Coordinates of C-alpha atoms in Angstrom, one line a residue:
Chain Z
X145 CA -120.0 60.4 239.4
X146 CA -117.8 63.3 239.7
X147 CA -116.6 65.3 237.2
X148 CA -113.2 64.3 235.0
X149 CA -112.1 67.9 236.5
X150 CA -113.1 67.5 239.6
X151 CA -111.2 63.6 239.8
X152 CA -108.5 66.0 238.7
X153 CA -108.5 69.0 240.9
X154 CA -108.8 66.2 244.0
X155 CA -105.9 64.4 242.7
X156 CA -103.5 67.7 242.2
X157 CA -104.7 68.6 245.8
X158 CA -103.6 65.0 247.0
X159 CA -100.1 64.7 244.9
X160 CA -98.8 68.4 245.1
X161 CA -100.7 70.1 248.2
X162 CA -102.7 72.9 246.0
X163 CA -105.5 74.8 247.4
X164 CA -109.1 73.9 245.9
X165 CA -109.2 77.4 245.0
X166 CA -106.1 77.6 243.0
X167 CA -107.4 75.3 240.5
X168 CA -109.4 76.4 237.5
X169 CA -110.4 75.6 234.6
X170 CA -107.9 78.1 232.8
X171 CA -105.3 78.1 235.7
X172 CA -102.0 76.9 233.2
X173 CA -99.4 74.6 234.6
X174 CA -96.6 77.3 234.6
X175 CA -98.7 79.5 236.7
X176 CA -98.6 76.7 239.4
X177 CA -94.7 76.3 239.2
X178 CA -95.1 72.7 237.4
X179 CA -92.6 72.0 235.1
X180 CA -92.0 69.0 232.3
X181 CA -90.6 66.8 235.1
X182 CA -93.5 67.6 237.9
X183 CA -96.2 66.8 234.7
X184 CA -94.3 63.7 234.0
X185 CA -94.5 62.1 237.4
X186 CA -97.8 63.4 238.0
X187 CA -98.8 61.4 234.6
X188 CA -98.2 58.3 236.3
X189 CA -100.6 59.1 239.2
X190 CA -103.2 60.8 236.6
X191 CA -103.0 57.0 234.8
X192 CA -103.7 55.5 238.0
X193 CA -106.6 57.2 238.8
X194 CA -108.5 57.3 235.3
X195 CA -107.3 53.8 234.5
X196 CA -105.4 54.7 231.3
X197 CA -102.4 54.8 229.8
X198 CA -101.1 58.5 228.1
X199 CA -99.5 57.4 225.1
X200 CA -95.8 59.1 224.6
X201 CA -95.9 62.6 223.7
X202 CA -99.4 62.5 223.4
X203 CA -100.1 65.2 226.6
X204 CA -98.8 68.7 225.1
X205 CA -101.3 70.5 227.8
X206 CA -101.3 74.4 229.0
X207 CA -104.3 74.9 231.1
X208 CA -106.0 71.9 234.0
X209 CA -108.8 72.1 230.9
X210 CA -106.2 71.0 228.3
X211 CA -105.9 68.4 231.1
X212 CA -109.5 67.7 231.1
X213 CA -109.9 67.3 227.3
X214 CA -107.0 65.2 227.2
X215 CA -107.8 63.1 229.5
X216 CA -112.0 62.7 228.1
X217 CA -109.9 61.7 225.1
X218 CA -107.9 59.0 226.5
X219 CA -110.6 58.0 228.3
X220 CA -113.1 57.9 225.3
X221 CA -110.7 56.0 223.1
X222 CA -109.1 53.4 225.5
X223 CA -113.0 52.9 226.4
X224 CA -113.3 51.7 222.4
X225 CA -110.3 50.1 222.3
X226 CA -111.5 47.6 225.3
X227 CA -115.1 47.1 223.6
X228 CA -113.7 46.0 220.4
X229 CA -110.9 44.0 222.7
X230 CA -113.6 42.4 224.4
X231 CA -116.1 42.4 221.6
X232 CA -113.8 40.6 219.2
X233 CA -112.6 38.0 222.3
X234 CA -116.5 36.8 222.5
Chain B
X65 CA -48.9 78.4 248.9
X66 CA -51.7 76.4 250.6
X67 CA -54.7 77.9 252.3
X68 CA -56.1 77.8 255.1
X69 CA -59.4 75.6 255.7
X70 CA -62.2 76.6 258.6
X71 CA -65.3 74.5 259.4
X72 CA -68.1 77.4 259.3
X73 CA -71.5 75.2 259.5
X74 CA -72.4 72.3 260.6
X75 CA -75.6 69.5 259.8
X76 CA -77.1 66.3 261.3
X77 CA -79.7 64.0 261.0
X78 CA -78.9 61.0 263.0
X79 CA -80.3 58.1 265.0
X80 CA -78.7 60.3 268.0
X81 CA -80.6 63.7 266.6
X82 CA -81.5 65.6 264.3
X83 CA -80.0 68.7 265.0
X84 CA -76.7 69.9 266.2
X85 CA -77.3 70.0 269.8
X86 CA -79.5 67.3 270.2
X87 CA -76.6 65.2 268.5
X88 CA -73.9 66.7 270.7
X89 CA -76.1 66.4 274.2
X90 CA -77.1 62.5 273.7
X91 CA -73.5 61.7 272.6
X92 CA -72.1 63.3 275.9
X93 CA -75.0 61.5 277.6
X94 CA -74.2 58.1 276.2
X95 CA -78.1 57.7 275.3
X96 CA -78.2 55.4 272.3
X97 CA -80.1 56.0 269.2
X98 CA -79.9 51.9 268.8
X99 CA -83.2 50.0 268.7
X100 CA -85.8 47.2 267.4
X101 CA -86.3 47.9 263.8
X102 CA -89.5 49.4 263.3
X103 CA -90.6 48.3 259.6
X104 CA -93.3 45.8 258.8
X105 CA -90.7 43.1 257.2
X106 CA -89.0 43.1 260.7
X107 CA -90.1 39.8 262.0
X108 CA -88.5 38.0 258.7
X109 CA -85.3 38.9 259.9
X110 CA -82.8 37.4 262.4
X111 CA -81.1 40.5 263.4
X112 CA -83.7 42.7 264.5
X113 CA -82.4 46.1 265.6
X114 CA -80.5 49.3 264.1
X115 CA -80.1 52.8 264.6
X116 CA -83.1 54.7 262.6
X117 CA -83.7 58.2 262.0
X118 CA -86.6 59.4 263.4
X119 CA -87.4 61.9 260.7
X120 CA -90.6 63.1 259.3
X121 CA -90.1 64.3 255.5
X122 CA -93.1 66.8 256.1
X123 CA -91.4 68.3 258.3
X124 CA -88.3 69.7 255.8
X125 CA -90.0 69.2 252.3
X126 CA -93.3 70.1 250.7
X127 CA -94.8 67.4 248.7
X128 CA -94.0 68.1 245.6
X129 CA -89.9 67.6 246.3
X130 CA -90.7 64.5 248.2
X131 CA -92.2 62.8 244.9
X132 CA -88.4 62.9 243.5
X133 CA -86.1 62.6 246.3
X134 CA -85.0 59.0 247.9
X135 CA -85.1 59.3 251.6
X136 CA -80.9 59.4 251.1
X137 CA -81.3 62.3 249.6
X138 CA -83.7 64.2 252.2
X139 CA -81.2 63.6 254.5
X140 CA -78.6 65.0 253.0
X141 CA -80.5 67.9 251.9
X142 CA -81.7 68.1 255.5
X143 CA -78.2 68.3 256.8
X144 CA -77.2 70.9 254.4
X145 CA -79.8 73.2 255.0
X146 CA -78.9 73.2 258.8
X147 CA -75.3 73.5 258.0
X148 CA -75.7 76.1 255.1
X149 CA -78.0 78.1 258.1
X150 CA -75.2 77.7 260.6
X151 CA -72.5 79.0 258.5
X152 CA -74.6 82.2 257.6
X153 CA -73.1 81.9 254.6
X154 CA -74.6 84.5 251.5
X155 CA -73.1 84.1 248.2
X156 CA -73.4 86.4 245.3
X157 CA -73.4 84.8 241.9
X158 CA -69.8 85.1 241.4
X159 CA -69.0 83.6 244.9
X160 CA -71.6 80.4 243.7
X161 CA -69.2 79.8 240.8
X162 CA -66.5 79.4 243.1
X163 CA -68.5 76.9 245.4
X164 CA -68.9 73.4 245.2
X165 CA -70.7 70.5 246.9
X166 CA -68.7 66.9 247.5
X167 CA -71.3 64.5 249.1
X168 CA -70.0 60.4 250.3
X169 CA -72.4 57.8 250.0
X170 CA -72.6 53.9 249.5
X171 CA -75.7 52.8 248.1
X172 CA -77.6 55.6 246.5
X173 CA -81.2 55.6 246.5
X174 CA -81.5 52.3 248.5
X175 CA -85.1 52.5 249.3
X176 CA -86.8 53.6 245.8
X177 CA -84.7 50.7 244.0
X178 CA -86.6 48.0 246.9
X179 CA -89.8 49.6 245.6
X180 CA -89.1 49.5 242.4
X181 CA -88.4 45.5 242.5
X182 CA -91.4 45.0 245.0
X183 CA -93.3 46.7 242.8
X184 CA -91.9 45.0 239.4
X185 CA -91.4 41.5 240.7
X186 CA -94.1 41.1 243.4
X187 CA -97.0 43.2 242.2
X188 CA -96.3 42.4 238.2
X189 CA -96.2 46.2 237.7
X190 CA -96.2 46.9 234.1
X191 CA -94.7 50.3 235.1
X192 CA -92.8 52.0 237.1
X193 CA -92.7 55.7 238.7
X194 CA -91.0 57.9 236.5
X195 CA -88.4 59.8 238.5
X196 CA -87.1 56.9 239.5
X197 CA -84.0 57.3 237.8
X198 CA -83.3 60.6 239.2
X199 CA -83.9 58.9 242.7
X200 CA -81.4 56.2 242.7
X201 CA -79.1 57.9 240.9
X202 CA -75.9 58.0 243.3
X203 CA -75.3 62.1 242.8
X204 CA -79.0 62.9 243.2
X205 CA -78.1 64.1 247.0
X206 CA -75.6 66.3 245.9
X207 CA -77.1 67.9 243.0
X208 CA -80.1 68.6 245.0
X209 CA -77.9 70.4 247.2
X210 CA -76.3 72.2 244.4
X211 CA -79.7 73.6 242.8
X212 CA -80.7 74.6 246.3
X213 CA -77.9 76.5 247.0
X214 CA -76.8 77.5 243.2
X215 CA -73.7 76.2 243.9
X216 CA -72.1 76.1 240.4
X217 CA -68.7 74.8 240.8
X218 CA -67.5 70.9 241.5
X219 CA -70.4 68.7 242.1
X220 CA -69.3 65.4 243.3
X221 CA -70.1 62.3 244.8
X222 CA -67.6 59.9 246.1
X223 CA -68.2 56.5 246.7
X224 CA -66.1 54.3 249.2
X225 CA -68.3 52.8 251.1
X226 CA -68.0 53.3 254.8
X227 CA -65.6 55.9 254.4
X228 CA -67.6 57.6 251.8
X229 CA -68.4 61.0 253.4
X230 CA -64.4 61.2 255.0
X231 CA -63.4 61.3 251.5
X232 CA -66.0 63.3 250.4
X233 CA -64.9 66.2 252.8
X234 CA -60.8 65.2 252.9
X235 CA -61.3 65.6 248.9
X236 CA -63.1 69.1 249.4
X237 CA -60.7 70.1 251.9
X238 CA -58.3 69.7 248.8
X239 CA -60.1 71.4 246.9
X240 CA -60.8 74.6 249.1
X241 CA -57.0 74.3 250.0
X242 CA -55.7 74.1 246.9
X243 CA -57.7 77.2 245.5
X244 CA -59.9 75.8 243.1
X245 CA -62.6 76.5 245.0
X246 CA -63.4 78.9 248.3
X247 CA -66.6 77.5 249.4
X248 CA -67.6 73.6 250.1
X249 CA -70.7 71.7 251.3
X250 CA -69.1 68.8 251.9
X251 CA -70.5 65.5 253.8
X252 CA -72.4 62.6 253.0
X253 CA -76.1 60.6 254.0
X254 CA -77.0 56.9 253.8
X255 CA -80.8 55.4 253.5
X256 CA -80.0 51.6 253.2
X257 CA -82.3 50.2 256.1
X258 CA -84.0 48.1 253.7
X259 CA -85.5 44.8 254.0
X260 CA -83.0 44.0 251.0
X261 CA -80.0 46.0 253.0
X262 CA -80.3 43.9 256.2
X263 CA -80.7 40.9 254.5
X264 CA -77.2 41.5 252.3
X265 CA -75.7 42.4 255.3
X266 CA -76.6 39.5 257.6
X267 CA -75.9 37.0 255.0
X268 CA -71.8 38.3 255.5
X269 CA -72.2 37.8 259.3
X270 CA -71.0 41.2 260.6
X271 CA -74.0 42.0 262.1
X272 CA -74.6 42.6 266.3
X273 CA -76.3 40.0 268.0
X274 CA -79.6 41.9 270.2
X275 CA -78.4 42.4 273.8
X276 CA -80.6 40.1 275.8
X277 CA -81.4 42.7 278.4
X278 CA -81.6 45.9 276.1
X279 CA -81.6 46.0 272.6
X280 CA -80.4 49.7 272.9
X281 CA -76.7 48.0 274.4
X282 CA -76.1 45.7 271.2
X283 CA -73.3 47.6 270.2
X284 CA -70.2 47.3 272.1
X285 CA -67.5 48.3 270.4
X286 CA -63.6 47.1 271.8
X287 CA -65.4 45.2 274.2
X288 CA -64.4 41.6 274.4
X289 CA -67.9 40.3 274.0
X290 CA -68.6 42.3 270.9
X291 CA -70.6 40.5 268.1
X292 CA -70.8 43.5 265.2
X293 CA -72.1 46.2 264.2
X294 CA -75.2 47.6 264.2
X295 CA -76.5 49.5 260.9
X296 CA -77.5 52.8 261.3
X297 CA -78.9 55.5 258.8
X298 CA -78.2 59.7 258.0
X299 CA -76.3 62.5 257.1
X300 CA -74.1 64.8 258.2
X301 CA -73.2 68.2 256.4
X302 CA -70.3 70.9 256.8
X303 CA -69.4 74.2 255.4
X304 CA -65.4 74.8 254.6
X305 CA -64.6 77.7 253.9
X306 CA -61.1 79.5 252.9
X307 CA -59.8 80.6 256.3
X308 CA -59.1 84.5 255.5
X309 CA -62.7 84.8 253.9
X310 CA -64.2 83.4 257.0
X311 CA -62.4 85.8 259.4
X312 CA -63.5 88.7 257.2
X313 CA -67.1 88.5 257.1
X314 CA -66.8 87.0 261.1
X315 CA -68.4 83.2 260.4
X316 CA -68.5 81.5 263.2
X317 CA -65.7 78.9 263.0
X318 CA -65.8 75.6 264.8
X319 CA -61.9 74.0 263.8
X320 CA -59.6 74.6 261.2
X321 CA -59.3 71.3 258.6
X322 CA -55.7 71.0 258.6
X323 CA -55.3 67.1 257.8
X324 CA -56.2 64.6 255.1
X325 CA -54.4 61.2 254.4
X326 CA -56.2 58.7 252.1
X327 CA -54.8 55.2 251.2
X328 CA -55.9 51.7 249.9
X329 CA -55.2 48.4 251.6
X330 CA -55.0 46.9 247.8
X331 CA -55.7 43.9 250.1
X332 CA -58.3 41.9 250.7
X333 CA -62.1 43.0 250.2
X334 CA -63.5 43.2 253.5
X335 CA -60.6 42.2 255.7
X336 CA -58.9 45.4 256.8
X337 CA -55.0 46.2 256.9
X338 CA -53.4 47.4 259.7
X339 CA -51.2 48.6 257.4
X340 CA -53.6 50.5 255.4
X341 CA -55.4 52.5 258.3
X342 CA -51.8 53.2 259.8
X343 CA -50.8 54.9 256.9
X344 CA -53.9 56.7 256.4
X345 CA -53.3 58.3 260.2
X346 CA -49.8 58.7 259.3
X347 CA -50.6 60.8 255.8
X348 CA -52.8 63.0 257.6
X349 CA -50.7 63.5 260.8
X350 CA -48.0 64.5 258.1
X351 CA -50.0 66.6 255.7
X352 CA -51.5 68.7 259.0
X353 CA -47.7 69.3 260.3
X354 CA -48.3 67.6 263.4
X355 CA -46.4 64.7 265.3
X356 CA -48.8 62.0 267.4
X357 CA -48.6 63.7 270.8
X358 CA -50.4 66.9 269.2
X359 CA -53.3 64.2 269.2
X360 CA -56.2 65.0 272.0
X361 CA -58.6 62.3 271.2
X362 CA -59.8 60.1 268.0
X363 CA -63.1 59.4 266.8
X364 CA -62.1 55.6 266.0
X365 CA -64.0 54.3 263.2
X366 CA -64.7 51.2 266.0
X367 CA -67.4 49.2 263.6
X368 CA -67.4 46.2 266.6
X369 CA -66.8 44.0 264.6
X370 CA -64.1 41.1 265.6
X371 CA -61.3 42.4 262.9
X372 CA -62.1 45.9 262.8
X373 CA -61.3 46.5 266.6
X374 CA -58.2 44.4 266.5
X375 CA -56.7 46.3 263.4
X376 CA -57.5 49.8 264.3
X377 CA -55.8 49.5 267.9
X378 CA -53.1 48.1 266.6
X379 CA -53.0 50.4 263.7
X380 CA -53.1 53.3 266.3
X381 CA -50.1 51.9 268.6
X382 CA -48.2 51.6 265.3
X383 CA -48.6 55.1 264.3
X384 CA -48.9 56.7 267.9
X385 CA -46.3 54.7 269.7
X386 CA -46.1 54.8 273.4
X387 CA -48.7 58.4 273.6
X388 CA -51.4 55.5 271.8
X389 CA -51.9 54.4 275.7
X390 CA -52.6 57.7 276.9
X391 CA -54.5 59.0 273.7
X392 CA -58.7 59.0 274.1
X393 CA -60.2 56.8 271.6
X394 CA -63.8 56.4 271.4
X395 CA -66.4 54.5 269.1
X396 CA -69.5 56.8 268.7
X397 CA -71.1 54.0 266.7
X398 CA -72.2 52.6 269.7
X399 CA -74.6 54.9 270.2
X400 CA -75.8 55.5 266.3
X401 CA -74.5 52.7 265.3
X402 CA -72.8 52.2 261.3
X403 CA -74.5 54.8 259.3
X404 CA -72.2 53.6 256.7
X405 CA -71.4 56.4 253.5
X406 CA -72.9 59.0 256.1
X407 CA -70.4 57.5 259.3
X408 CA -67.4 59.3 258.0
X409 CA -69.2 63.0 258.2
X410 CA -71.3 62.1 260.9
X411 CA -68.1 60.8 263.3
X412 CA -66.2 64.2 262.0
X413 CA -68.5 66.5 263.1
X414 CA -68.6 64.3 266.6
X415 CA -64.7 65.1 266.5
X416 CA -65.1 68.9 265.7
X417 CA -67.8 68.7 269.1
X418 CA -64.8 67.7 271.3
X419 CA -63.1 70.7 270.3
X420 CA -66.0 72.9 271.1
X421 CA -67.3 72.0 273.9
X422 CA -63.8 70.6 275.1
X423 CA -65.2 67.6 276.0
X424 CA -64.8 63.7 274.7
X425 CA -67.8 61.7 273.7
X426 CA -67.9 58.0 275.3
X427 CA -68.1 54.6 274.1
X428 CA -70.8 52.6 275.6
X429 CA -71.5 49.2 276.4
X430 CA -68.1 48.8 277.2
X431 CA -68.1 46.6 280.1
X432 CA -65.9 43.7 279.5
X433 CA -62.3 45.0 278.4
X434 CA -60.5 42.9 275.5
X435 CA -57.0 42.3 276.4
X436 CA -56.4 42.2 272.9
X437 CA -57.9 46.2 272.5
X438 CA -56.2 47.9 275.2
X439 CA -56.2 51.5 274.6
X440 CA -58.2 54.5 276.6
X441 CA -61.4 53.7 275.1
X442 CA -63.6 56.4 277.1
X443 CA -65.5 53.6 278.3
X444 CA -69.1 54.6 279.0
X445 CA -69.0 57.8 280.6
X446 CA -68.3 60.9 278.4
X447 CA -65.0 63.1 279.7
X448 CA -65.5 66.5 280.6
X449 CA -62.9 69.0 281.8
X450 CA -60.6 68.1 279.4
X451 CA -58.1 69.8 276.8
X452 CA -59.0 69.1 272.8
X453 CA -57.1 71.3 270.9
X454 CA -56.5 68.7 268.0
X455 CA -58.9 65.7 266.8
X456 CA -58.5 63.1 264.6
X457 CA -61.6 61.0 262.7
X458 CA -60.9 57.8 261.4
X459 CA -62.9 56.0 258.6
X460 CA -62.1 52.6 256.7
X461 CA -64.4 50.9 254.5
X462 CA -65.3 47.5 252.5
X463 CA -63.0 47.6 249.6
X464 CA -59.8 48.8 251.5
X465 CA -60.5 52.1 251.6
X466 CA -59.4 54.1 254.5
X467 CA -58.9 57.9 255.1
X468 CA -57.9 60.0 258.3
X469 CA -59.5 63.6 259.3
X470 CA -57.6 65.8 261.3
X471 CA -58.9 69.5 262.6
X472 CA -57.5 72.1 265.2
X473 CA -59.1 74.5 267.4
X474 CA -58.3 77.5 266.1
X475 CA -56.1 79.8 268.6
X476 CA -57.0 83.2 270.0

C-alpha cells in the first residue's frame, strides 16, 4: 500500500502537472505557486482519493508534510467515526 | 471632441479556425465548419449537427488554469491572447489603468452548470467542485482576460444574447471614443453545445433540419428552402485602440471603428422587428457620418431562420433604398453556423477581413433563391477583385436586441 505521501505526490502530479522531483516532504505550497483557491479545489480531489471529508477550516497546511499529517488525521478519525457508526448499527 | 477608434489586433477560435488566417482562408473558400455533433448524448437528439470548435485546451492552458475555467472562458481567453499578440500592444502600469476589457456572451459557463446537475441529480453527488461558481459566473471570461493582461480599468460583460459580443465592442468603442479609456479588449465567446443547450433550443423549433446529402450544407441562409440555424460555438477578440496612439507607436491597424447604433424592438421576444434592425443600421450609418451608398458589403446577421431572413432584407431595403440591390450581403453563419454571444465579434472581424484582403466572404448553400429575399447575397462563391472601403456587421438577438457595426479602411 503506498504511502499517504506518495497517494499525494501522484495525485498533485495528476491534478496540477508537477514534476516527481519537485515534491518533498518540506516543499511548502507557496513555493509551488498554489494559492488558497488552487488548495481549495484541489481539496475536493484530495477527498476523493482518501475517501474523506476535510472538515471546514480544518486544513491550515504549509509544507506537502502538513498535508500528510493532515490528512493521517482525517483519515485516522473518520476511520473511528465509521467503526463506532457501524459498531453501534450491529 | 470625439476620438478616433483603430482595430489593432485581432482573435479567433471558430468552427471555421482557430486562428486568423485559417478563419479568413476557409471563409473565402466557402469550406464549412458545420457538422454531426460529436458528443456521446448525440443519438438522443433529433437535430444532430452544429458547428464545434475543434480545440484542445492543452494546447493554450496548463492544467492548473483549466481546473477553474469553463470551456466559454478558454475561448475567450484563447481569442485574446491572439488578438493581444497581434496588436503588439505593451502597456506600462499607467497605460493598464487606462485599459479595459468588454466581453458579450449569452449563457456563461454553459457546460460546468450541465455537470454540475449531472453530477447533483444523476450521480446523487453530495458535493460539488468548488470553483464552480467562479466558472459559471457570466464575467469569469472577462476577468480572466483582465488578470492576464492587468487591465485595470472597465471590466464588463454584456449580455444580449445573440448580439452579445456587437454590443460588447459598440459599447467599448464608446468607451475608447469618448475618452474614458485608450485601450479595449473587446469581443465575446459562447460554450453552450450542451446536451441541455440543444435540447432548449430544439424544443423552440429554430433549429436546421440535416441536409440529406451533406450534413456540412444544413445551413442555407436566404435560401428558399432554409429550415434554421445551426448552433455553433467560440470567440472572437479585438484590440481598439485610440487612433493617434496607434499611429505613434506604428500598430498595425486593420479598420478604423467609426459606427455604432444599438436599439430595442420593445416587441415581441423572439420575433424580430424590421423596425428595430432598421434603426439599428440607420443609428450607426448616422453616428459613423456616412450615407448608405458609402456601404461596400454587410456581414448580415442571416440566422436562416424563416423570420430572420425576411426581416433583415427588408430591414436593409428600408434603410439602403434602391443601392440595397446592389449592396453585397452575405451570411457567414453558413459556414460556422450561430455561435450565438460569440456571432457578433466573430461576424465583425469577418467584416474587418473584407477590408483587408478586399475581398467578400460568401454565403453557401445558397442554391434555391427566395423571391421573398432578393438582395445580392454573394451566393456561394466568395468575391474577389473587389472594392471594400466601408463594412457594416449586423447582429440581432432573442429579446429584441439589435445593434449595427460599422468600420473603414483607413486611407493612405
Amino acid at each position: 500500500m503506498p504511502t499517504t505521501f506518495e497517494r499525494l505526490r501522484q495525485l498533485f502530479i495528476a491534478h496540477f502537472d508537477y514534476k516527481s522531483e519537485e515534491l518533498t516532504a518540506t516543499t511548502t505550497l507557496e513555493n509551488l505557486g498554489l494559492d488558497s483557491l488552487d488548495i481549495i479545489e484541489f481539496m475536493f480531489d484530495i477527498e476523493n482519493e482518501f475517501n474523506i471529508r476535510i472538515p471546514d477550516r480544518e486544513f491550515k497546511v504549509t509544507t506537502i508534510q502538513d498535508m500528510v499529517d493532515a490528512l493521517d488525521r482525517f483519515i485516522s478519525e473518520q476511520d473511528s467515526e465509521q467503526d463506532i457508526g457501524s459498531s453501534s448499527n450491529n | 471632441m470625439k476620438r478616433k477608434v483603430a482595430v489593432t489586433g485581432l482573435g479567433i477560435i471558430s468552427p471555421c479556425g482557430n486562428s486568423i488566417d485559417d478563419f479568413s482562408f476557409n471563409l473565402m473558400a466557402g469550406k464549412s465548419g458545420v457538422r454531426r455533433i460529436s458528443s456521446a448524448y448525440s443519438s438522443q437528439l433529433s437535430v444532430k449537427i452544429a458547428a464545434e470548435v475543434d480545440f484542445n485546451p492543452l494546447d493554450y492552458f496548463v492544467k492548473k488554469q483549466l481546473s477553474g475555467m469553463d470551456r466559454v472562458s478558454q475561448f475567450a481567453l484563447a481569442a485574446a491572447s491572439q488578438a493581444w499578440k497581434d496588436s503588439e500592444l505593451s502597456l506600462d502600469a499607467k497605460e493598464k489603468e487606462r485599459a479595459g476589457v468588454y466581453i458579450g456572451c449569452g449563457m456563461g459557463g454553459g457546460n460546468t452548470i450541465e455537470d454540475l446537475y449531472d453530477q447533483l441529480f444523476k450521480h446523487n453527488a453530495d458535493r460539488v467542485r468548488p470553483l464552480t461558481v467562479l466558472m459559471v459566473m457570466n464575467n469569469a471570461s472577462a476577468s480572466h482576460i483582465s488578470i492576464e493582461y492587468g487591465l485595470s480599468g472597465p471590466c464588463l460583460t454584456l449580455s444580449t444574447a445573440c448580439a452579445s459580443s456587437a454590443n460588447a465592442i459598440g459599447e467599448a468603442f464608446r468607451q475608447v471614443r469618448d475618452g474614458y479609456v485608450d485601450v479595449m479588449l473587446a469581443g465575446g465567446a459562447e460554450a453552450f453545445l450542451t446536451y441541455g443547450g440543444f435540447r432548449s433550443w430544439e424544443a423552440l423549433r429554430v433549429l436546421a433540419v440535416e441536409d440529406p446529402e451533406d450534413p456540412s450544407k444544413s445551413c442555407k441562409p436566404f435560401s428558399k428552402n432554409r429550415t434554421g440555424l445551426v448552433m455553433g460555438e467560440g470567440a472572437g477578440m479585438v484590440v481598439l485602440e485610440e487612433m493617434e496612439r496607434a499611429v505613434r507607436r506604428g500598430a498595425p491597424i486593420y479598420a478604423e471603428l467609426i459606427g455604432y447604433g444599438s436599439t430595442s424592438d420593445a416587441g415581441h421576444i423572439t420575433r424580430p422587428s424590421l423596425e428595430g434592425q432598421a434603426r439599428a443600421m440607420a443609428e450607426a450609418l448616422e453616428d459613423a457620418g456616412l450615407l448608405p451608398e458609402d456601404i461596400d458589403y454587410i456581414n448580415a446577421h442571416g440566422t436562416a431562420t424563416e423570420w430572420n431572413d425576411l426581416s433583415e432584407t427588408q430591414a436593409i431595403k428600408k434603410v439602403f433604398g434602391d443601392y440595397a440591390c446592389k449592396l453585397p450581403v452575405s451570411s457567414t453563419k453558413s459556414m460556422h453556423g450561430h455561435t450565438m454571444g460569440a456571432a457578433g465579434a466573430i461576424e465583425f472581424i469577418a467584416s474587418l477581413l473584407a477590408i483587408k484582403n478586399q475581398a467578400v466572404p460568401p454565403t453557401i448553400n445558397l442554391d434555391q433563391p427566395d423571391p421573398q429575399c432578393d438582395l445580392d447575397y454573394v451566393p456561394n462563391i466568395g468575391r474577389t477583385g473587389v472594392t471594400v472601403h466601408s463594412v457594416m456587421s449586423n447582429a440581432f438577438a432573442f429579446g429584441g436586441s439589435n445593434a449595427a457595426l460599422i468600420a473603414g479602411k483607413m486611407k493612405g
